[in-house]
Tab-separated table of C-alpha atoms in Angstrom:
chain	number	residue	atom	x	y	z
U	257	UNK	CA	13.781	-12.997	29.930
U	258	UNK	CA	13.987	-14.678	26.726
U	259	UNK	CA	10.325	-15.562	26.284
U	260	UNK	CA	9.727	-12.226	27.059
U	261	UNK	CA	12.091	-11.131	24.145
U	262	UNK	CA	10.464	-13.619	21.928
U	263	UNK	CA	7.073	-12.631	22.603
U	264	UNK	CA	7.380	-8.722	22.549
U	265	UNK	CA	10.095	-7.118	21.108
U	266	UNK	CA	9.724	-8.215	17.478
U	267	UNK	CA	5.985	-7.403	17.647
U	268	UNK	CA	6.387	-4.510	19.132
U	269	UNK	CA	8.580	-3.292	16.630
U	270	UNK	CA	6.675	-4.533	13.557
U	271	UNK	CA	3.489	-2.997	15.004
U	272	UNK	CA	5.609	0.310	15.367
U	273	UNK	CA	6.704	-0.105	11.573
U	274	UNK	CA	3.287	-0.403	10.618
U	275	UNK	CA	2.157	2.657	13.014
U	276	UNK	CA	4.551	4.845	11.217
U	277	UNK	CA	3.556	3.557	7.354
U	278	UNK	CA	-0.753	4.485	8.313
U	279	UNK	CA	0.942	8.264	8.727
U	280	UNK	CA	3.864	8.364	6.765
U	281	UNK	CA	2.908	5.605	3.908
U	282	UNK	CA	3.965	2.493	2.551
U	283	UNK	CA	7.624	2.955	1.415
U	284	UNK	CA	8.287	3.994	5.083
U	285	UNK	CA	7.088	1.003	6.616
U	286	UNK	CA	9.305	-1.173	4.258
U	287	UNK	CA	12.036	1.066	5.420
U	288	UNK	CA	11.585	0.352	9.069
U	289	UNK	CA	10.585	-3.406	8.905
U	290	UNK	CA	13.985	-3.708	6.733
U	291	UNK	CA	15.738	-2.496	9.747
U	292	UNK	CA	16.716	-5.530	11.896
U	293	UNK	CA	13.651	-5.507	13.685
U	294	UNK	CA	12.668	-9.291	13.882
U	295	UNK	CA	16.173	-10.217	12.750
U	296	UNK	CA	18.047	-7.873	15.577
U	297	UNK	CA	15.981	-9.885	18.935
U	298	UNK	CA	16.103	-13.655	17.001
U	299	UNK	CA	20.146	-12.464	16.944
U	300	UNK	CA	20.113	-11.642	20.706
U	301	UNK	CA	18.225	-14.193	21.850
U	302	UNK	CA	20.604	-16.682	20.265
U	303	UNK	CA	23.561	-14.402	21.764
U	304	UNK	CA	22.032	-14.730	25.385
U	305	UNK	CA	21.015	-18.514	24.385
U	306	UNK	CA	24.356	-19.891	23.254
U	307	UNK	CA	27.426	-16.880	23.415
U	308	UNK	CA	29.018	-14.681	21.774
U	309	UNK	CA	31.000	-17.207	19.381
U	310	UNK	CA	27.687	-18.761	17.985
U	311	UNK	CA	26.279	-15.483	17.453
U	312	UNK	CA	28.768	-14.128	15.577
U	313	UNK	CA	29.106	-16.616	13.327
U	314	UNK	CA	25.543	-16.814	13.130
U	315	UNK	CA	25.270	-12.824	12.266
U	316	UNK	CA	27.761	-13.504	9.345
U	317	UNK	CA	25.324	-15.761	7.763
U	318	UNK	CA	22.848	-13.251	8.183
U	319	UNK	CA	24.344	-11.018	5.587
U	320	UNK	CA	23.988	-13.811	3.207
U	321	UNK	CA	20.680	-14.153	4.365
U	322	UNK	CA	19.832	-10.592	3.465
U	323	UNK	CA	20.544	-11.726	-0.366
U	324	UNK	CA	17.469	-14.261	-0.283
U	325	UNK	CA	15.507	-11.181	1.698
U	326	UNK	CA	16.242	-8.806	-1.776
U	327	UNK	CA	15.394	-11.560	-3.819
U	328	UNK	CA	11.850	-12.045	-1.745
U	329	UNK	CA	11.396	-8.192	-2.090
U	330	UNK	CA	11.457	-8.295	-5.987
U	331	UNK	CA	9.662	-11.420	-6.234
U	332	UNK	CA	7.152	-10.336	-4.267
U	333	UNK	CA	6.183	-6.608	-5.863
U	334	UNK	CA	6.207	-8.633	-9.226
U	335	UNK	CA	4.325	-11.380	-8.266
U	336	UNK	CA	1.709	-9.602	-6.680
U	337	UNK	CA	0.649	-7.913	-9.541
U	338	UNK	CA	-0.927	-11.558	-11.044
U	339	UNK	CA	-1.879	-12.946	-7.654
U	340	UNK	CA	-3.354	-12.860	-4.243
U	341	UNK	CA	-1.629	-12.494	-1.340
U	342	UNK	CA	-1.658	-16.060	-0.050
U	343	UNK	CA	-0.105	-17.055	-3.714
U	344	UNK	CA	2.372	-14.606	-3.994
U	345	UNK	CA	3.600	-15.029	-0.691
U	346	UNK	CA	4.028	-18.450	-1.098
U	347	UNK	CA	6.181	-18.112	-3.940
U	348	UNK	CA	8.166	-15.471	-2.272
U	349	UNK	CA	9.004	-18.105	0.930
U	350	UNK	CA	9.984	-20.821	-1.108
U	351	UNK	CA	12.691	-18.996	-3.308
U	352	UNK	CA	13.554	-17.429	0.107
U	353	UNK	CA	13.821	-21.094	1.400
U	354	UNK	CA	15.746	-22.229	-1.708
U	355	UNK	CA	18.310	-19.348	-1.526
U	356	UNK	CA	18.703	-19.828	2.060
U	357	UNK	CA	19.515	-23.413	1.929
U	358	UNK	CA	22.364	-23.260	-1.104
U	359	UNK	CA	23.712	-19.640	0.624
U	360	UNK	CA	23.906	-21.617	4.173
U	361	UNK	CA	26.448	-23.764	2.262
U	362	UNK	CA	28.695	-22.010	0.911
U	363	UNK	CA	30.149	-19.898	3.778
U	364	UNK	CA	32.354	-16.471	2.399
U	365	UNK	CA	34.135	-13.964	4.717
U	366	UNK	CA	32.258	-11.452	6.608
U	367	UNK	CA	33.238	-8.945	4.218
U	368	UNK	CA	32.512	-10.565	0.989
U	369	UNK	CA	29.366	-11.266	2.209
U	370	UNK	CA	28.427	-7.497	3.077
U	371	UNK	CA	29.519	-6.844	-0.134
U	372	UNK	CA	27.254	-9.151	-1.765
U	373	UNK	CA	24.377	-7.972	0.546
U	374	UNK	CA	24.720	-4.411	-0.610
U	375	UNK	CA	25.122	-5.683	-4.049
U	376	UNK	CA	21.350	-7.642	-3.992
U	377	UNK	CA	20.177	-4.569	-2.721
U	378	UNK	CA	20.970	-2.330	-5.382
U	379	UNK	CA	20.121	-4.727	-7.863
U	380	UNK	CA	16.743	-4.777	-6.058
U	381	UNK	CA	16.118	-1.594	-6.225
U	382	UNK	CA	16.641	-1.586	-10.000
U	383	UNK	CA	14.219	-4.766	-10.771
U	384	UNK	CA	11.511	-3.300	-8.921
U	385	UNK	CA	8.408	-2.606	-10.875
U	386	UNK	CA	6.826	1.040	-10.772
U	387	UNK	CA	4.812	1.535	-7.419
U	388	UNK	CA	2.174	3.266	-9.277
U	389	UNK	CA	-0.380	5.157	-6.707
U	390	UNK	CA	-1.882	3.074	-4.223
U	391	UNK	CA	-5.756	3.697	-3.598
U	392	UNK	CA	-7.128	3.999	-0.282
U	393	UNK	CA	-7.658	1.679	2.407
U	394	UNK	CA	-9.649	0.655	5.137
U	395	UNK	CA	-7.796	-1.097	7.974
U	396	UNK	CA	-9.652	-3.671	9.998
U	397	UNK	CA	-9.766	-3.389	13.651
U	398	UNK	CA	-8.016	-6.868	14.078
U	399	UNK	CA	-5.295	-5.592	11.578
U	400	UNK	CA	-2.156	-4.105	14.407
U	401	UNK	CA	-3.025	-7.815	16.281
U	402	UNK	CA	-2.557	-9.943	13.662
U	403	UNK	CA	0.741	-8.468	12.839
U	404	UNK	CA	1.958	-8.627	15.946
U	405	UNK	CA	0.843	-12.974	16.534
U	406	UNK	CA	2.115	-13.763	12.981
U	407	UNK	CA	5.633	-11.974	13.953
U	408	UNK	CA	5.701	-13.484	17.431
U	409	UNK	CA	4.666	-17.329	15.581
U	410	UNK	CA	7.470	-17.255	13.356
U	411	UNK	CA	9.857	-15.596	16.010
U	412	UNK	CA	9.454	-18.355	18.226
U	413	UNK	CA	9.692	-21.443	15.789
U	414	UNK	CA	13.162	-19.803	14.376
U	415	UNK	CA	14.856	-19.115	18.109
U	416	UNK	CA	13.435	-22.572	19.459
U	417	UNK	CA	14.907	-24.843	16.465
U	418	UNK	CA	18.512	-22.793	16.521
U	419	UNK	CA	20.267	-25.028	18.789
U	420	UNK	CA	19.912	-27.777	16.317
U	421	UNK	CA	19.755	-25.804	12.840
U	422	UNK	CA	23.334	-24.876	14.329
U	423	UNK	CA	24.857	-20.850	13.459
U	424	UNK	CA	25.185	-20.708	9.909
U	425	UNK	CA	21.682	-22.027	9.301
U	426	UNK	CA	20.250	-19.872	12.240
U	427	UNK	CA	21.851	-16.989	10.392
U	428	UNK	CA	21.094	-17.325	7.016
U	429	UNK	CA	17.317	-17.587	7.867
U	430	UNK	CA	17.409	-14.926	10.068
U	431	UNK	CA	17.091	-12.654	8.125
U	432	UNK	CA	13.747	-14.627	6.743
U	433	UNK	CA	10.917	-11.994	5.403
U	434	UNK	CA	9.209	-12.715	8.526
U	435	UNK	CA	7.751	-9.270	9.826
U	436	UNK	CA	8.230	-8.017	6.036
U	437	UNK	CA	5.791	-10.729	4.948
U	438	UNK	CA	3.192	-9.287	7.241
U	439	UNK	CA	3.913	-6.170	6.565
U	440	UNK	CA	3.857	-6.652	2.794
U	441	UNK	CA	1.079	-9.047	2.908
U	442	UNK	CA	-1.252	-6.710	4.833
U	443	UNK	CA	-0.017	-4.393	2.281
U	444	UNK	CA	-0.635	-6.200	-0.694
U	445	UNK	CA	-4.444	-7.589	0.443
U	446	UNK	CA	-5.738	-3.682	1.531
U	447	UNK	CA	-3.944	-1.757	-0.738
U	448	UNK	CA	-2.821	-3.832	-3.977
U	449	UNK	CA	0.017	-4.440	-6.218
U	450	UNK	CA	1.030	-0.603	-5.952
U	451	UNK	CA	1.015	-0.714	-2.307
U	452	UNK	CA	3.082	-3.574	-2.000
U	453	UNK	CA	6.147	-2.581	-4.590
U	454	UNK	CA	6.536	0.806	-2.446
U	455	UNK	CA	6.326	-1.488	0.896
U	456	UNK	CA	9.423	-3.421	-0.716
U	457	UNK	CA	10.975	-0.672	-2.620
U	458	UNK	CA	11.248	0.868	1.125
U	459	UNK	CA	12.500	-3.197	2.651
U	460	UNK	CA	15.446	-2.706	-0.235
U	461	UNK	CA	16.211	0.583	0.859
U	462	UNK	CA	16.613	-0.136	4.289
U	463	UNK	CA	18.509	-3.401	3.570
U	464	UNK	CA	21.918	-1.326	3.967
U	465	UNK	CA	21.523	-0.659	7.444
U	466	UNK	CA	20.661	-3.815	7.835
U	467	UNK	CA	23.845	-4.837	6.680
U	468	UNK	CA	25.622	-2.807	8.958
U	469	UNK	CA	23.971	-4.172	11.776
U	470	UNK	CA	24.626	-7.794	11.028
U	471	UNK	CA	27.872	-7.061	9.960
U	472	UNK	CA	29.258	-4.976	13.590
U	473	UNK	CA	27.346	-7.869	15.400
U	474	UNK	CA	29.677	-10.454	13.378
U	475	UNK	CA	33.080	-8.671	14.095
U	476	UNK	CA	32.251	-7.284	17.741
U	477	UNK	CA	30.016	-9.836	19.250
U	478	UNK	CA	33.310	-11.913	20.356
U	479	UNK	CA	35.441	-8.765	21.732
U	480	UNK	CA	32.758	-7.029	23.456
U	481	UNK	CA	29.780	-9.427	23.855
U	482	UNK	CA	26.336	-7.932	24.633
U	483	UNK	CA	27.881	-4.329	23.636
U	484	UNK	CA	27.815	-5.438	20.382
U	485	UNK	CA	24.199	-4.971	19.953
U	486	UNK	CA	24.180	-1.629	21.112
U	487	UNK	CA	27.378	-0.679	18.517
U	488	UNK	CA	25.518	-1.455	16.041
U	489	UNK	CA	22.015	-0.527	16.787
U	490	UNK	CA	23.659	3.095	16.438
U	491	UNK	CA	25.851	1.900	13.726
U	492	UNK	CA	22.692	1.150	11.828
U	493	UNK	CA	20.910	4.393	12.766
U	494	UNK	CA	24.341	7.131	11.502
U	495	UNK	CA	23.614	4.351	8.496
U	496	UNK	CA	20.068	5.325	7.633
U	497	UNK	CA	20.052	8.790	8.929
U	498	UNK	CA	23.207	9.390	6.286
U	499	UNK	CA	21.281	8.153	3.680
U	500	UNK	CA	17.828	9.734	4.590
U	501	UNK	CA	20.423	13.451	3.999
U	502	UNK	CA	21.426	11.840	0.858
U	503	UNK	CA	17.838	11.412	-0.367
U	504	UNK	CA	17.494	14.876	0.709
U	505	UNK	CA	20.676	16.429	-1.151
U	506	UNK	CA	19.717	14.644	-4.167
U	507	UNK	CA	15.710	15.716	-4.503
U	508	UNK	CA	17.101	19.412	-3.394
U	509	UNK	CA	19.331	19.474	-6.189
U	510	UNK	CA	17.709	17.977	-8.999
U	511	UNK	CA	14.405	20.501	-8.277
């Protein structure tokens, strides 16, 4: 069952992100591949792998993880406006990597660290340079496949190695810009620097229900087990669709 999880779900889900961004646009696919959609089966695979205790402690991490993921997000849309895609994303990993590693030391309460999640991604937001208007683009036929391998790759290598990178470390790098890296990549090479900073102005915008999924995981995944996947799969959709009527209050007032 776990192969299968490891082999489908994440791709699926990234392929769906991407689906929606071709008819809806870039800033919408950020905003669904910032959802726990790679992060959300890597946590329940190492839930039905090792138990509820591992997971949970594993999930707190996370949030800490989603602080590199910000990071990535600004890097990234600035970046990308000097180099290719294979450059910028390169940079991008390794501060990723770099943040990870010192955050997977210093351990903080599940609170403080949803705090400092929601924190990164409002100073995120605010770093980002100006989309500008992306031109148009002509999508390869191997494009939806490559996605999908390149999410399914890094899936695999994280969920295989998490018995011995232990829960904080599995957490932490959960959270890794691995189906936003596609995404943004893909964005970035057939679409350009504009087309990438709305992909990751959408990741940071979605980074809060992120939050709140890693977050119920952490604090239910002991007392309820499995169930706390489903909490906070809807815990993480109330999340976005509050904020998506927030958006909606705001542009309605200020026209």
């Amino acid at each position: 069952m776990t192969v299968l999880l490891k082999l489908v779900l994440a791709p699926l889900l990234v392929v769906g992100s991407s689906l929606a961004g071709r008819r809806w646009g870039p800033g919408l696919t950020g905003l669904l591949v910032a959802m726990p959609v790679v992060a959300g089966p890597i946590l329940l695979i190492t839930y039905l792998d090792h138990g509820p205790e591992f997971v949970a402690r594993a999930a707190s991490a996370s949030l800490l993880g989603l602080v590199s993921l910000a990071a990535f997000a600004v890097v990234f849309a600035r970046v990308s406006r000097a180099r290719g895609w294979a450059g910028t994303v390169v940079v991008g990993w390794l501060l990723c990597l770099a943040l990870d590693l010192a955050l997977s030391f210093a351990p903080v309460p599940v609170w403080v660290a949803l705090g400092l999640a929601w924190a990164a991604a409002w100073a995120g937001i605010r770093s980002l340079p100006a989309a500008g208007e992306a031109g148009p683009v002509t999508l390869p036929w191997w494009d939806l496949p490559a996605r999908a391998v390149a999410t399914a790759v890094l899936v695999v290598v994280l969920t295989a190695a998490a018995g011995r990178l232990g829960p904080d470390l599995t957490g932490v790098l959960a959270p890794f810009p691995i189906g936003t890296s596609v995404v943004a990549v893909f964005a970035l090479a057939q679409g350009g620097a504009p087309a990438a900073a709305a992909t990751m102005r959408g990741v940071l915008r979605g980074l809060g229900g992120f939050s709140v999924f890693c977050f119920l995981v952490a604090v239910l995944a002991e007392p309820i087990g499995g169930w706390a996947f489903v909490v906070a799969v809807a815990g993480t959709g109330v999340w976005q669709f509050a904020g998506r009527c927030r958006s909606c209050a705001m542009t309605a007032l200020s026209s």
